[in-house]
Structure formats: C-alpha cells, structure tokens
PDB file of C-alpha atoms in Angstrom:
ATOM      1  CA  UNK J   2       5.462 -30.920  -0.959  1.00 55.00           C
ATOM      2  CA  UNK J   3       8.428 -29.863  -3.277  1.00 64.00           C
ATOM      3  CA  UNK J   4       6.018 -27.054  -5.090  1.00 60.00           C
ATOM      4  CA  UNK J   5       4.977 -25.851  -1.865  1.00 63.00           C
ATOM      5  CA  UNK J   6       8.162 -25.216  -0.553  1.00 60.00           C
ATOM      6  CA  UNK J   7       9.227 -24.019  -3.905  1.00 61.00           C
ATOM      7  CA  UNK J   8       6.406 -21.242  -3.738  1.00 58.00           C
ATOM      8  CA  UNK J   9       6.466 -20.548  -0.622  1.00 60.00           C
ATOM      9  CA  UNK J  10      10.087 -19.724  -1.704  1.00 67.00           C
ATOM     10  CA  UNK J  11       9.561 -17.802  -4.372  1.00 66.00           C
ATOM     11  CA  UNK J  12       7.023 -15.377  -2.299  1.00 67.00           C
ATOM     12  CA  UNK J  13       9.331 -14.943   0.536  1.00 68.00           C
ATOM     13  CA  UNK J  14      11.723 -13.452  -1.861  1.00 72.00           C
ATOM     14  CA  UNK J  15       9.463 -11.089  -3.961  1.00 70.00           C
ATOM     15  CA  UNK J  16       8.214  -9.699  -0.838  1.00 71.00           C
ATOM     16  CA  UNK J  17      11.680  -9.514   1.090  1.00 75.00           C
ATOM     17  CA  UNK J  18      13.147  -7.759  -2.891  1.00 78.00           C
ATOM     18  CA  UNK J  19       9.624  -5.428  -2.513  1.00 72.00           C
ATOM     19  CA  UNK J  20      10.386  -4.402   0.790  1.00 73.00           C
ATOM     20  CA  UNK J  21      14.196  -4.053   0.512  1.00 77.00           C
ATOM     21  CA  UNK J  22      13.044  -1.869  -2.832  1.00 76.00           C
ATOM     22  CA  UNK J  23      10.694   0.496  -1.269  1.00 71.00           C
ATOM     23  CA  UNK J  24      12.567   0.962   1.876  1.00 72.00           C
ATOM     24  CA  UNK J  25      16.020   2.254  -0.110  1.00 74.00           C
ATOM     25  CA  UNK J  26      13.441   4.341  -2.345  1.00 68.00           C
ATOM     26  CA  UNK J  27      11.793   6.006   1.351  1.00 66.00           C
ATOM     27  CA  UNK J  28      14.828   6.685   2.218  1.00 69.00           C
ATOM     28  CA  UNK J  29      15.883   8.578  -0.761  1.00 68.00           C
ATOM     29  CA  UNK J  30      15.255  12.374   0.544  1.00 64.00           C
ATOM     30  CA  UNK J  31      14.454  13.561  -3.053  1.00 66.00           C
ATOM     31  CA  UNK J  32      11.800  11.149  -4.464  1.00 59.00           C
ATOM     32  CA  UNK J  33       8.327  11.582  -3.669  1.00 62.00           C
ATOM     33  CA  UNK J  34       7.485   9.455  -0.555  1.00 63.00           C
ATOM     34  CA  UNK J  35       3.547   9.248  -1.493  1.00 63.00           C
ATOM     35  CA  UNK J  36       3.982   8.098  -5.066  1.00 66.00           C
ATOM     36  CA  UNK J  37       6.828   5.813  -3.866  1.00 67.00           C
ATOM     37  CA  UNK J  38       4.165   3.836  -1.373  1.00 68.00           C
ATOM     38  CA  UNK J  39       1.050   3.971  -3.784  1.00 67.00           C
ATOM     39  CA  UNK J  40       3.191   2.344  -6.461  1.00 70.00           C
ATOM     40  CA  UNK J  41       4.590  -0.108  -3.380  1.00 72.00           C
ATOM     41  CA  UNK J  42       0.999  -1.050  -2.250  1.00 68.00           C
ATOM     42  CA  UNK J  43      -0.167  -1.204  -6.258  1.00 69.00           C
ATOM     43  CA  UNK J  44       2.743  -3.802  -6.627  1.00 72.00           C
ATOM     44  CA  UNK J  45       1.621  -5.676  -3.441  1.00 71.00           C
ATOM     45  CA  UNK J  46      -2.181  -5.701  -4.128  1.00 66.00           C
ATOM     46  CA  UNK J  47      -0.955  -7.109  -7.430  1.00 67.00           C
ATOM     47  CA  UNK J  48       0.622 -10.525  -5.841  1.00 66.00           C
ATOM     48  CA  UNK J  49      -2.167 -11.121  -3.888  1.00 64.00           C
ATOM     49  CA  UNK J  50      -4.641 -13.521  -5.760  1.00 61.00           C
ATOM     50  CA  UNK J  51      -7.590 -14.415  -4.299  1.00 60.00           C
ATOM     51  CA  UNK J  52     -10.582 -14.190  -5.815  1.00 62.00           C
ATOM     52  CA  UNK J  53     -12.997 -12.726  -2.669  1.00 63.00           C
ATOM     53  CA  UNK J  54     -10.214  -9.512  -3.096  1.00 62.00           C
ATOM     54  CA  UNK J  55     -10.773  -7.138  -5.203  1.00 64.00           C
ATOM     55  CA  UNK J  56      -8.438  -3.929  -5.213  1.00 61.00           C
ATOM     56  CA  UNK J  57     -11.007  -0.755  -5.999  1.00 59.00           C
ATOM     57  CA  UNK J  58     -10.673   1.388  -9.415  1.00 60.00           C
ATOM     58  CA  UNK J  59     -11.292   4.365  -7.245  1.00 54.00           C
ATOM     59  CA  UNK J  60     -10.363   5.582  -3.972  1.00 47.00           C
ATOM     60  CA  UNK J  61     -14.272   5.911  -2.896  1.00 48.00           C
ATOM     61  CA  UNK J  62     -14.676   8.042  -0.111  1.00 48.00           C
ATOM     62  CA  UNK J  63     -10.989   9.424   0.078  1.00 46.00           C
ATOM     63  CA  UNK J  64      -9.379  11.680  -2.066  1.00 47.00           C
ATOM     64  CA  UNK J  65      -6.696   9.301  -4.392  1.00 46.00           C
ATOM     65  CA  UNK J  66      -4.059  12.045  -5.058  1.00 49.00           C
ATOM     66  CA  UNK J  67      -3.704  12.293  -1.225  1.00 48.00           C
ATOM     67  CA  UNK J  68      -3.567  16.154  -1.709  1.00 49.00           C
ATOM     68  CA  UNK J  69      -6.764  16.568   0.896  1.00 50.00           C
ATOM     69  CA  UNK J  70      -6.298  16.196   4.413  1.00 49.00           C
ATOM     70  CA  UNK J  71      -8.888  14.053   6.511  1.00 51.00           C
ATOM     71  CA  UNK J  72      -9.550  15.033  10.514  1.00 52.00           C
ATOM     72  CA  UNK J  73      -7.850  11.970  11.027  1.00 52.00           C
ATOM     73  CA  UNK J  74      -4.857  12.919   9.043  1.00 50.00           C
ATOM     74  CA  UNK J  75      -4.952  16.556   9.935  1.00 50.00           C
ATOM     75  CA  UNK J  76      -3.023  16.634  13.556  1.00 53.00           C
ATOM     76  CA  UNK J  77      -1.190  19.447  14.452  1.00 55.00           C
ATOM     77  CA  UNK J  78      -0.814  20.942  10.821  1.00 53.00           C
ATOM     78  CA  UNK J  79       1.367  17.880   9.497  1.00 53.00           C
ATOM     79  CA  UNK J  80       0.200  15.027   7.348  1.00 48.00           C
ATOM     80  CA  UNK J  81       0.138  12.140   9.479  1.00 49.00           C
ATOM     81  CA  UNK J  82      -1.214   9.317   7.419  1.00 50.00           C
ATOM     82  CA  UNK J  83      -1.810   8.887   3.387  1.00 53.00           C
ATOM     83  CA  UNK J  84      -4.528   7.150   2.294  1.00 53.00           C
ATOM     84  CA  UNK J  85      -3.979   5.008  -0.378  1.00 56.00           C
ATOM     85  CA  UNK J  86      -6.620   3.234  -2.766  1.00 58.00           C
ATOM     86  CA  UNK J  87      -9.136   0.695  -0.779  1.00 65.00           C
ATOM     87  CA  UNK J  88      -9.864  -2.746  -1.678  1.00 68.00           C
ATOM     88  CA  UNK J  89     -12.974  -5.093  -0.688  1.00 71.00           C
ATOM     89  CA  UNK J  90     -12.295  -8.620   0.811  1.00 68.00           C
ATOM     90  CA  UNK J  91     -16.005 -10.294   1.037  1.00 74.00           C
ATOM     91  CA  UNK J  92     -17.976  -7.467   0.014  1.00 74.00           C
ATOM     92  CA  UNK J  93     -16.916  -5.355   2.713  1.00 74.00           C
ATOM     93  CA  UNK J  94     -14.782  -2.256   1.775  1.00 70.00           C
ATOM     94  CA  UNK J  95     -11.253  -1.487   3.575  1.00 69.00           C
ATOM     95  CA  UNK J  96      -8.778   1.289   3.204  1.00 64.00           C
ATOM     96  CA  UNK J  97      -5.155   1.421   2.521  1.00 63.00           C
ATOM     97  CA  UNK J  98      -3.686   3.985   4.910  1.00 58.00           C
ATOM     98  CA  UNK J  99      -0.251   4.457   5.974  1.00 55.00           C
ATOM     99  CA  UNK J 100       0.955   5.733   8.821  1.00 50.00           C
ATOM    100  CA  UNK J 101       3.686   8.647   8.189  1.00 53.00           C
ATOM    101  CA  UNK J 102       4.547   9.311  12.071  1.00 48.00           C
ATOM    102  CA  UNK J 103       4.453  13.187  13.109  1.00 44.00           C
TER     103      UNK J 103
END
C-alpha cells in the first residue's frame, strides 16, 4: 500500500511541476506558444505507459508543423485550435488538438 501511495505521489507532482512549467512558459508573450505545447504534450505522452498506447511518429492526416489551417481551425481568419501529433489507444487513431480560444 506504501508503493502505491508513494507513486501515486510521485505522479501527482510531475504532473502538477508539468503543468505549473508550461503554464509560466504560455504565459511568456515572447516564446512560441505552439512549440511550447507540442514539447508539453511530447513530455506528457512520454509518462504515460501503457502498452495498448502508442504515440504516432507522424502526424497522419494533419499537417505536424501546424503551419496549415484545417476548416475546423480556420474561423473567422484566426487560428483557433493546433493540432498536435495523434496517438492510437487500441488500434484506433486519436488526435491531439488544443484549443487556442478566438
């Protein structure tokens, strides 16, 4: 029971540290906000071990530099989401996209 606690622990932190990381680094108005949350969601995807996940090599049908804009990320002229690389849980392929607000 002591080793469960003592992960569960030891996750709490590395996510609270991630978080408190990437949110001081989003708020910096002269880094670059996209690289900032692929490398966030890289580091995350990384913790993760399960072996049905699997975090893709490439970003399948979206365009991994983010530079294209998707209809669904194309409203009113501003980039509303960025869409990160996917991953597959179970066979079945999911994408990583973040929501930027307008």
């Amino acid at each position: 029971m002591d080793l469960i606690v003592s992960v569960l622990s030891d996750s709490k932190y590395y996510l609270e540290s991630l978080y408190n990381r990437a949110s001081q680094e989003l708020g910096d108005k002269r880094s670059d906000k996209g690289e900032k949350l692929a490398e966030l969601f890289d580091l995350l995807f990384e913790y993760i071990k399960d072996s049905k996940f699997e975090r893709l090599k490439e970003p399948s049908a979206y365009d991994y530099s983010c530079k294209k804009l998707y209809p669904e990320q194309n409203t009113s002229q501003k980039m509303q989401r960025v869409v990160l690389r996917g991953y597959k849980h179970n066979d079945k392929v999911y994408h990583t996209i973040v929501d930027m607000g307008s």
